[in-house]
Amino acid sequence: MRVIGIDLSGPKNHKDTVLTIFKQEENHLQLVKWENNLSDQDILKEVFEQSQLDEVVIGIDAPLSYEDGGGDRKSDRELRKFIVNLGMRSGSIMPPTLNRMVYLTLRGIKLSREIENLNAVYPISLVEVHPGAIIGSRLSKQNIEYVLAYKQEQSARSYIRNWLSEQGLTQLPIEIEAESHSIDACAAALGAWHWKAPSYSAKWIFPACPPLHPYDYCC
């Protein structure tokens, strides 16, 4: 299995779009590629190449649907409740049609449908993920402050990089700590792996509701 974590940014912000590719080796994921500054075509090329080698599981940190009429999806409301109970801030869950989110939502929807149309040799599975919730739901209560601080503080990102290694993500270079988008891409892979692998399970999941919401949402 190949597991891909994508921290997607808006269509004009290729610089902050980060992709990580891992290969499952028994009970861990081995990093095989880490890239940023990616266009849609760059991402599709990477997914296609991996799909010629093995089954591919992709966790995308971006809305992959929106609520008809605007505002929160039911999944957004439920995940917001879940993370608040963990001690996290509610503001990290934003409606897909919010002004500052709408271009990211557009890119997420477009990219996910294009991935589905790839001429893959092996199956490709897609899940929408929330990296902060993936981290926060697996940290101990006494360490929840690290997920509250990692967007701003390098020391918190250093802790989370080491913690990700303890979760089974191996060969993570220290440079991944430099900014939060790479941490998010690794966490997206962790969430997708736990969602898909039979020996693991998601900490929270909102099942797909086709046709308007065609992908599971999990952490």
PDB file of C-alpha atoms in Angstrom, residues 30-211:
ATOM      1  CA  GLN A  30       8.231   4.619   5.393  1.00  0.00           C
ATOM      2  CA  LEU A  31       8.560   8.058   3.816  1.00  0.00           C
ATOM      3  CA  VAL A  32       9.534   7.766   0.157  1.00  0.00           C
ATOM      4  CA  LYS A  33       8.846  11.309  -1.081  1.00  0.00           C
ATOM      5  CA  TRP A  34       8.167  14.757   0.338  1.00  0.00           C
ATOM      6  CA  GLU A  35       7.427  17.665  -1.998  1.00  0.00           C
ATOM      7  CA  ASN A  36       5.959  21.148  -1.905  1.00  0.00           C
ATOM      8  CA  ASN A  37       5.156  23.937  -4.361  1.00  0.00           C
ATOM      9  CA  LEU A  38       2.807  21.665  -6.300  1.00  0.00           C
ATOM     10  CA  SER A  39       0.264  22.411  -9.009  1.00  0.00           C
ATOM     11  CA  ASP A  40      -2.757  20.193  -9.629  1.00  0.00           C
ATOM     12  CA  GLN A  41      -0.905  18.570 -12.509  1.00  0.00           C
ATOM     13  CA  ASP A  42       2.085  17.841 -10.270  1.00  0.00           C
ATOM     14  CA  ILE A  43      -0.189  16.110  -7.747  1.00  0.00           C
ATOM     15  CA  LEU A  44      -1.998  14.094 -10.410  1.00  0.00           C
ATOM     16  CA  LYS A  45       1.339  12.950 -11.838  1.00  0.00           C
ATOM     17  CA  GLU A  46       2.526  11.712  -8.428  1.00  0.00           C
ATOM     18  CA  VAL A  47      -0.752   9.919  -7.700  1.00  0.00           C
ATOM     19  CA  PHE A  48      -0.750   8.305 -11.143  1.00  0.00           C
ATOM     20  CA  GLU A  49       2.829   7.052 -10.763  1.00  0.00           C
ATOM     21  CA  GLN A  50       2.101   5.555  -7.353  1.00  0.00           C
ATOM     22  CA  SER A  51      -1.082   3.925  -8.648  1.00  0.00           C
ATOM     23  CA  GLN A  52       0.994   1.964 -11.150  1.00  0.00           C
ATOM     24  CA  LEU A  53       2.945   0.381  -8.269  1.00  0.00           C
ATOM     25  CA  ASP A  54       0.387  -0.523  -5.596  1.00  0.00           C
ATOM     26  CA  GLU A  55      -2.948   0.325  -4.000  1.00  0.00           C
ATOM     27  CA  VAL A  56      -3.056   4.034  -3.127  1.00  0.00           C
ATOM     28  CA  VAL A  57      -4.792   5.662  -0.164  1.00  0.00           C
ATOM     29  CA  ILE A  58      -4.969   9.466  -0.110  1.00  0.00           C
ATOM     30  CA  GLY A  59      -5.828  11.771   2.768  1.00  0.00           C
ATOM     31  CA  ILE A  60      -6.572  15.327   1.586  1.00  0.00           C
ATOM     32  CA  ASP A  61      -6.683  18.261   3.978  1.00  0.00           C
ATOM     33  CA  ALA A  62      -9.263  20.369   2.138  1.00  0.00           C
ATOM     34  CA  PRO A  63     -13.051  20.339   1.828  1.00  0.00           C
ATOM     35  CA  LEU A  64     -14.079  17.834  -0.843  1.00  0.00           C
ATOM     36  CA  SER A  65     -17.716  18.956  -0.880  1.00  0.00           C
ATOM     37  CA  TYR A  66     -19.836  21.882   0.282  1.00  0.00           C
ATOM     38  CA  GLU A  67     -23.293  22.334   1.771  1.00  0.00           C
ATOM     39  CA  ASP A  68     -25.967  23.266  -0.733  1.00  0.00           C
ATOM     40  CA  GLY A  69     -27.104  26.688   0.450  1.00  0.00           C
ATOM     41  CA  GLY A  70     -23.793  27.416   2.170  1.00  0.00           C
ATOM     42  CA  GLY A  71     -22.526  27.201   5.726  1.00  0.00           C
ATOM     43  CA  ASP A  72     -21.416  24.155   7.655  1.00  0.00           C
ATOM     44  CA  ARG A  73     -21.879  20.648   6.467  1.00  0.00           C
ATOM     45  CA  LYS A  74     -23.245  18.303   9.127  1.00  0.00           C
ATOM     46  CA  SER A  75     -19.798  16.726   9.225  1.00  0.00           C
ATOM     47  CA  ASP A  76     -18.216  20.112  10.034  1.00  0.00           C
ATOM     48  CA  ARG A  77     -20.561  20.616  12.993  1.00  0.00           C
ATOM     49  CA  GLU A  78     -19.900  17.111  14.323  1.00  0.00           C
ATOM     50  CA  LEU A  79     -16.116  17.382  13.983  1.00  0.00           C
ATOM     51  CA  ARG A  80     -16.159  20.792  15.670  1.00  0.00           C
ATOM     52  CA  LYS A  81     -17.919  19.262  18.695  1.00  0.00           C
ATOM     53  CA  PHE A  82     -15.427  16.404  18.720  1.00  0.00           C
ATOM     54  CA  ILE A  83     -12.314  18.595  18.772  1.00  0.00           C
ATOM     55  CA  VAL A  84     -13.714  21.005  21.362  1.00  0.00           C
ATOM     56  CA  ASN A  85     -14.180  18.010  23.665  1.00  0.00           C
ATOM     57  CA  LEU A  86     -10.498  17.230  23.139  1.00  0.00           C
ATOM     58  CA  GLY A  87      -9.527  20.731  24.279  1.00  0.00           C
ATOM     59  CA  MET A  88      -8.910  22.116  20.795  1.00  0.00           C
ATOM     60  CA  ARG A  89     -10.242  25.376  19.365  1.00  0.00           C
ATOM     61  CA  SER A  90     -13.488  25.371  17.392  1.00  0.00           C
ATOM     62  CA  GLY A  91     -12.196  27.923  14.864  1.00  0.00           C
ATOM     63  CA  SER A  92     -10.008  25.392  13.052  1.00  0.00           C
ATOM     64  CA  ILE A  93     -13.194  23.957  11.472  1.00  0.00           C
ATOM     65  CA  MET A  94     -14.497  26.476   8.938  1.00  0.00           C
ATOM     66  CA  PRO A  95     -17.466  26.229   6.554  1.00  0.00           C
ATOM     67  CA  PRO A  96     -16.319  25.276   3.033  1.00  0.00           C
ATOM     68  CA  THR A  97     -18.159  28.270   1.542  1.00  0.00           C
ATOM     69  CA  LEU A  98     -16.603  30.845   3.882  1.00  0.00           C
ATOM     70  CA  ASN A  99     -14.888  33.566   1.841  1.00  0.00           C
ATOM     71  CA  ARG A 100     -11.394  32.548   2.936  1.00  0.00           C
ATOM     72  CA  MET A 101     -12.145  28.861   2.258  1.00  0.00           C
ATOM     73  CA  VAL A 102     -14.047  28.908  -1.002  1.00  0.00           C
ATOM     74  CA  TYR A 103     -11.063  28.716  -3.377  1.00  0.00           C
ATOM     75  CA  LEU A 104      -9.549  25.864  -1.363  1.00  0.00           C
ATOM     76  CA  THR A 105     -12.901  24.066  -1.541  1.00  0.00           C
ATOM     77  CA  LEU A 106     -13.000  24.590  -5.301  1.00  0.00           C
ATOM     78  CA  ARG A 107      -9.514  23.130  -5.671  1.00  0.00           C
ATOM     79  CA  GLY A 108     -10.279  20.179  -3.364  1.00  0.00           C
ATOM     80  CA  ILE A 109     -13.435  19.244  -5.265  1.00  0.00           C
ATOM     81  CA  LYS A 110     -11.767  19.608  -8.663  1.00  0.00           C
ATOM     82  CA  LEU A 111      -8.649  17.661  -7.697  1.00  0.00           C
ATOM     83  CA  SER A 112     -10.508  14.796  -6.027  1.00  0.00           C
ATOM     84  CA  ARG A 113     -12.682  14.229  -9.105  1.00  0.00           C
ATOM     85  CA  GLU A 114      -9.637  14.356 -11.397  1.00  0.00           C
ATOM     86  CA  ILE A 115      -7.894  11.747  -9.240  1.00  0.00           C
ATOM     87  CA  GLU A 116     -10.922   9.482  -9.650  1.00  0.00           C
ATOM     88  CA  ASN A 117     -10.512   9.710 -13.431  1.00  0.00           C
ATOM     89  CA  LEU A 118      -6.876   8.585 -13.493  1.00  0.00           C
ATOM     90  CA  ASN A 119      -6.105   5.448 -15.447  1.00  0.00           C
ATOM     91  CA  ALA A 120      -4.827   3.595 -12.379  1.00  0.00           C
ATOM     92  CA  VAL A 121      -3.598   0.005 -12.368  1.00  0.00           C
ATOM     93  CA  TYR A 122      -4.368  -0.399  -8.650  1.00  0.00           C
ATOM     94  CA  PRO A 123      -7.288   0.975  -6.608  1.00  0.00           C
ATOM     95  CA  ILE A 124      -7.217   4.558  -5.330  1.00  0.00           C
ATOM     96  CA  SER A 125      -9.122   5.502  -2.165  1.00  0.00           C
ATOM     97  CA  LEU A 126      -9.767   9.088  -1.084  1.00  0.00           C
ATOM     98  CA  VAL A 127     -10.713  10.449   2.326  1.00  0.00           C
ATOM     99  CA  GLU A 128     -11.059  14.027   3.567  1.00  0.00           C
ATOM    100  CA  VAL A 129      -9.003  14.581   6.703  1.00  0.00           C
ATOM    101  CA  HIS A 130      -8.302  17.220   9.347  1.00  0.00           C
ATOM    102  CA  PRO A 131      -4.626  16.997  10.379  1.00  0.00           C
ATOM    103  CA  GLY A 132      -5.005  18.948  13.614  1.00  0.00           C
ATOM    104  CA  ALA A 133      -7.796  16.634  14.734  1.00  0.00           C
ATOM    105  CA  ILE A 134      -5.742  13.597  13.683  1.00  0.00           C
ATOM    106  CA  ILE A 135      -2.928  14.752  15.955  1.00  0.00           C
ATOM    107  CA  GLY A 136      -5.105  16.023  18.809  1.00  0.00           C
ATOM    108  CA  SER A 137      -7.228  12.872  19.000  1.00  0.00           C
ATOM    109  CA  ARG A 138      -4.109  10.722  19.447  1.00  0.00           C
ATOM    110  CA  LEU A 139      -2.108  12.917  21.810  1.00  0.00           C
ATOM    111  CA  SER A 140      -2.434  12.370  25.545  1.00  0.00           C
ATOM    112  CA  LYS A 141      -4.533  14.978  27.374  1.00  0.00           C
ATOM    113  CA  GLN A 142      -1.476  16.460  29.088  1.00  0.00           C
ATOM    114  CA  ASN A 143       0.202  17.077  25.708  1.00  0.00           C
ATOM    115  CA  ILE A 144      -2.742  18.702  23.915  1.00  0.00           C
ATOM    116  CA  GLU A 145      -0.948  22.075  24.036  1.00  0.00           C
ATOM    117  CA  TYR A 146       1.381  20.894  21.262  1.00  0.00           C
ATOM    118  CA  VAL A 147      -1.449  20.666  18.740  1.00  0.00           C
ATOM    119  CA  LEU A 148      -2.619  24.134  19.798  1.00  0.00           C
ATOM    120  CA  ALA A 149       0.837  25.611  19.165  1.00  0.00           C
ATOM    121  CA  TYR A 150       2.396  23.782  16.218  1.00  0.00           C
ATOM    122  CA  LYS A 151       1.183  26.256  13.584  1.00  0.00           C
ATOM    123  CA  GLN A 152       3.189  29.006  15.295  1.00  0.00           C
ATOM    124  CA  GLU A 153       5.981  27.334  17.275  1.00  0.00           C
ATOM    125  CA  GLN A 154       8.886  25.325  15.895  1.00  0.00           C
ATOM    126  CA  SER A 155       9.401  23.597  19.249  1.00  0.00           C
ATOM    127  CA  ALA A 156       5.857  22.195  19.072  1.00  0.00           C
ATOM    128  CA  ARG A 157       6.483  20.995  15.508  1.00  0.00           C
ATOM    129  CA  SER A 158       9.658  19.282  16.702  1.00  0.00           C
ATOM    130  CA  TYR A 159       7.680  17.445  19.367  1.00  0.00           C
ATOM    131  CA  ILE A 160       5.024  16.405  16.830  1.00  0.00           C
ATOM    132  CA  ARG A 161       7.603  15.194  14.302  1.00  0.00           C
ATOM    133  CA  ASN A 162       9.059  12.892  16.961  1.00  0.00           C
ATOM    134  CA  TRP A 163       5.579  11.855  18.007  1.00  0.00           C
ATOM    135  CA  LEU A 164       4.669  11.003  14.382  1.00  0.00           C
ATOM    136  CA  SER A 165       7.692   8.690  14.302  1.00  0.00           C
ATOM    137  CA  GLU A 166       6.335   6.968  17.408  1.00  0.00           C
ATOM    138  CA  GLN A 167       3.033   6.499  15.548  1.00  0.00           C
ATOM    139  CA  GLY A 168       4.839   4.535  12.838  1.00  0.00           C
ATOM    140  CA  LEU A 169       5.834   7.213  10.300  1.00  0.00           C
ATOM    141  CA  THR A 170       9.530   6.561   9.748  1.00  0.00           C
ATOM    142  CA  GLN A 171      12.419   8.438   8.116  1.00  0.00           C
ATOM    143  CA  LEU A 172      10.923  11.890   8.679  1.00  0.00           C
ATOM    144  CA  PRO A 173      13.743  14.418   8.138  1.00  0.00           C
ATOM    145  CA  ILE A 174      14.235  17.190  10.680  1.00  0.00           C
ATOM    146  CA  GLU A 175      13.536  19.734   7.911  1.00  0.00           C
ATOM    147  CA  ILE A 176       9.847  18.762   8.089  1.00  0.00           C
ATOM    148  CA  GLU A 177       9.710  20.835  11.278  1.00  0.00           C
ATOM    149  CA  ALA A 178      10.439  24.065   9.396  1.00  0.00           C
ATOM    150  CA  GLU A 179       6.770  24.897   8.768  1.00  0.00           C
ATOM    151  CA  SER A 180       3.374  23.455   9.618  1.00  0.00           C
ATOM    152  CA  HIS A 181       2.240  22.447   6.107  1.00  0.00           C
ATOM    153  CA  SER A 182       4.678  19.520   6.015  1.00  0.00           C
ATOM    154  CA  ILE A 183       3.572  18.378   9.480  1.00  0.00           C
ATOM    155  CA  ASP A 184      -0.030  18.546   8.234  1.00  0.00           C
ATOM    156  CA  ALA A 185       0.780  16.466   5.145  1.00  0.00           C
ATOM    157  CA  CYS A 186       2.367  13.776   7.337  1.00  0.00           C
ATOM    158  CA  ALA A 187      -0.606  13.834   9.713  1.00  0.00           C
ATOM    159  CA  ALA A 188      -2.965  13.548   6.715  1.00  0.00           C
ATOM    160  CA  ALA A 189      -1.145  10.362   5.722  1.00  0.00           C
ATOM    161  CA  LEU A 190      -1.418   9.006   9.271  1.00  0.00           C
ATOM    162  CA  GLY A 191      -5.175   9.621   9.306  1.00  0.00           C
ATOM    163  CA  ALA A 192      -5.700   8.049   5.885  1.00  0.00           C
ATOM    164  CA  TRP A 193      -3.632   5.009   6.909  1.00  0.00           C
ATOM    165  CA  HIS A 194      -5.669   4.449  10.070  1.00  0.00           C
ATOM    166  CA  TRP A 195      -8.892   4.937   8.085  1.00  0.00           C
ATOM    167  CA  LYS A 196      -7.946   2.291   5.507  1.00  0.00           C
ATOM    168  CA  ALA A 197      -5.711  -0.319   7.177  1.00  0.00           C
ATOM    169  CA  PRO A 198      -7.661  -3.224   8.756  1.00  0.00           C
ATOM    170  CA  SER A 199      -5.503  -3.244  11.885  1.00  0.00           C
ATOM    171  CA  TYR A 200      -6.277   0.410  12.708  1.00  0.00           C
ATOM    172  CA  SER A 201      -9.322   2.648  12.882  1.00  0.00           C
ATOM    173  CA  ALA A 202     -10.141   6.334  12.640  1.00  0.00           C
ATOM    174  CA  LYS A 203     -10.699   8.218  15.907  1.00  0.00           C
ATOM    175  CA  TRP A 204     -13.715   9.971  14.368  1.00  0.00           C
ATOM    176  CA  ILE A 205     -15.450   9.387  11.070  1.00  0.00           C
ATOM    177  CA  PHE A 206     -18.372  10.916   9.217  1.00  0.00           C
ATOM    178  CA  PRO A 207     -19.422   8.527   6.436  1.00  0.00           C
ATOM    179  CA  ALA A 208     -19.829   9.649   2.853  1.00  0.00           C
ATOM    180  CA  CYS A 209     -23.332  10.732   1.817  1.00  0.00           C
ATOM    181  CA  PRO A 210     -23.384  10.499  -1.998  1.00  0.00           C
ATOM    182  CA  PRO A 211     -23.954  12.168  -4.320  1.00  0.00           C
TER     183      PRO A 211
END
